[in-house]
Coordinates of C-alpha atoms in Angstrom, one line a residue:
M981 CA 4.0 79.8 -94.4
N982 CA 4.3 77.8 -91.1
Y983 CA 3.5 74.1 -90.9
V984 CA 2.0 71.9 -88.2
L985 CA 2.8 68.1 -88.5
D986 CA 0.1 65.8 -87.2
T987 CA 1.5 63.0 -85.4
N988 CA 0.6 60.3 -88.2
I989 CA 3.2 62.2 -90.3
L990 CA 6.0 61.5 -87.7
V991 CA 4.9 57.9 -87.3
D992 CA 4.9 57.4 -91.2
A993 CA 8.3 59.2 -91.5
L994 CA 10.0 56.6 -89.2
R995 CA 8.0 53.6 -90.8
S996 CA 8.9 54.8 -94.4
P997 CA 12.3 56.5 -94.4
S998 CA 12.3 57.1 -98.2
G999 CA 8.8 58.7 -98.2
A1000 CA 7.3 62.1 -98.3
S1001 CA 6.7 62.3 -94.7
A1002 CA 10.3 61.3 -94.0
E1003 CA 11.4 64.1 -96.2
L1004 CA 9.2 66.6 -94.4
L1005 CA 10.8 65.5 -91.1
R1006 CA 14.4 65.8 -92.5
R1007 CA 13.6 69.3 -93.5
A1008 CA 12.2 70.2 -90.2
L1009 CA 15.2 68.7 -88.5
L1010 CA 17.5 70.7 -90.6
R1011 CA 15.3 73.9 -90.1
Q1012 CA 14.5 74.1 -93.8
L1013 CA 10.7 73.8 -93.0
P1014 CA 9.1 76.4 -90.7
L1015 CA 7.5 74.1 -88.2
I1016 CA 5.4 75.3 -85.2
C1017 CA 4.6 73.1 -82.1
S1018 CA 3.0 73.4 -78.7
V1019 CA 3.7 71.6 -75.6
P1020 CA 0.5 69.6 -75.7
L1021 CA 1.2 68.4 -79.3
F1022 CA 5.0 67.5 -78.5
L1023 CA 3.8 65.4 -75.7
E1024 CA 1.6 63.6 -77.9
Y1025 CA 4.4 63.0 -80.4
E1026 CA 6.4 61.5 -77.6
D1027 CA 3.4 59.5 -76.2
V1028 CA 2.7 57.9 -79.6
L1029 CA 6.5 57.3 -80.7
L1030 CA 7.4 55.7 -77.5
R1031 CA 4.6 53.3 -77.2
A1032 CA 5.9 49.6 -77.0
E1033 CA 4.0 48.7 -80.2
Q1034 CA 5.3 51.6 -82.1
L1035 CA 9.1 50.7 -81.1
S1036 CA 8.5 47.2 -82.0
A1037 CA 7.0 48.0 -85.4
L1038 CA 9.6 50.7 -86.2
Q1039 CA 12.4 48.3 -84.8
I1040 CA 14.0 51.4 -83.1
E1041 CA 15.2 51.8 -79.6
R1042 CA 13.5 54.1 -77.1
Q1043 CA 16.7 56.2 -76.9
Q1044 CA 16.8 56.8 -80.7
V1045 CA 13.2 58.2 -80.6
L1046 CA 14.2 60.5 -77.5
N1047 CA 17.3 61.8 -79.4
L1048 CA 15.1 62.3 -82.5
L1049 CA 12.7 64.3 -80.4
D1050 CA 15.4 66.4 -78.7
I1051 CA 16.5 67.4 -82.1
L1052 CA 13.0 68.1 -83.2
A1053 CA 12.2 70.2 -80.2
G1054 CA 15.2 72.5 -81.0
S1055 CA 13.9 72.8 -84.6
V1056 CA 10.5 73.9 -84.1
K1057 CA 9.0 77.4 -83.2
P1058 CA 7.2 76.8 -79.9
I1059 CA 3.8 78.3 -79.8
D1060 CA 2.0 79.1 -76.5
I1061 CA -1.7 78.2 -76.6
Q1062 CA -3.4 81.6 -75.9
F1063 CA -6.9 80.7 -77.2
L1064 CA -8.7 77.4 -76.6
W1065 CA -10.8 76.3 -79.5
R1066 CA -12.0 72.8 -78.1
P1067 CA -14.0 71.0 -79.1
Q1068 CA -14.1 71.6 -82.9
L1069 CA -13.4 68.1 -84.2
R1070 CA -14.4 64.5 -83.4
D1071 CA -11.2 63.5 -82.2
P1072 CA -9.7 65.5 -79.1
K1073 CA -6.2 64.8 -80.4
D1074 CA -6.8 66.5 -83.7
D1075 CA -8.3 69.4 -81.6
L1076 CA -4.7 69.8 -80.4
V1077 CA -3.4 70.1 -83.9
L1078 CA -6.0 72.5 -85.0
E1079 CA -5.7 74.6 -81.7
L1080 CA -2.0 75.0 -82.5
A1081 CA -2.5 76.1 -86.0
V1082 CA -5.2 78.6 -85.1
N1083 CA -2.9 80.2 -82.3
G1084 CA 0.1 80.0 -84.8
L1085 CA -1.8 82.4 -87.2
G1086 CA -0.7 85.0 -84.5
L1087 CA 2.7 85.1 -86.0
G1088 CA 1.5 86.8 -89.1
S1089 CA 1.9 83.9 -91.5
A1090 CA -0.4 81.6 -93.1
V1091 CA -0.4 78.1 -91.5
A1092 CA -1.0 74.6 -93.1
I1093 CA -1.7 71.4 -91.2
V1094 CA 0.2 68.3 -92.8
T1095 CA -1.8 65.2 -92.1
F1096 CA -3.1 61.9 -93.7
N1097 CA -6.4 62.6 -92.2
Q1098 CA -7.5 65.7 -94.1
R1099 CA -11.1 65.1 -93.9
D1100 CA -11.0 64.9 -90.1
F1101 CA -10.0 68.7 -90.1
L1102 CA -12.5 69.9 -92.6
P1103 CA -14.4 72.2 -92.8
Q1104 CA -13.4 73.5 -89.5
A1105 CA -9.8 74.3 -90.4
S1106 CA -10.9 76.2 -93.4
H1107 CA -13.2 78.4 -91.3
F1108 CA -9.9 79.8 -89.7
G1109 CA -8.1 80.1 -93.1
I1110 CA -5.8 77.2 -92.4
Q1111 CA -4.8 74.8 -95.2
V1112 CA -4.9 71.1 -94.7
I1113 CA -2.6 69.1 -97.1
G1114 CA -1.0 65.7 -97.3
P1115 CA 2.7 65.1 -97.5
A1116 CA 2.5 64.6 -101.3
Q1117 CA 0.6 67.7 -101.7
F1118 CA 3.2 69.8 -99.9
F1119 CA 5.9 68.6 -102.5
Q1120 CA 3.6 69.4 -105.3
G1121 CA 3.3 72.9 -104.0
V1122 CA 7.1 73.5 -103.4

C-alpha cells in the first residue's frame, strides 16, 4: 500500500512531535512508509509550512523547514499527474491530494490518504477504491 499525506498531517507532526502524525512523518523520512507525492502537493507542503504564522506557531526556523522538506523530497516516490480529476471536492487543495492518490493507483498498489479531514474526501475517494484514514487509524491497522 502507498500513502498520501495531507498537508494537515505535516503541520500536526511539527506541532505535536510525540503524536501519531509525527511518527508517520518519521517513518516516511526513514523510508519505512511508502509515500507518494506530486509536485503540486509538495509545493503546497512548502507553502503552508513556510507561512510566517506557521513558523511562529511551530517556533521553528525557515531553514529547518527547508531541510525537512529536502529530506522528505528524497524519501517520497514522485508521481506525475497523468489524469486530471478536478473538480471532485469542495476544496481545490483537497483535489490535489485526491488527484495524486488516483494517479498513484497506476503503480499497481492500493493507495490510502492520511488526513484529519476524512469527511472532505468521501464519498469521492471510495469511488476510486482509495482508503481515507486518520493517523491513529493507520497505527491500528499496522
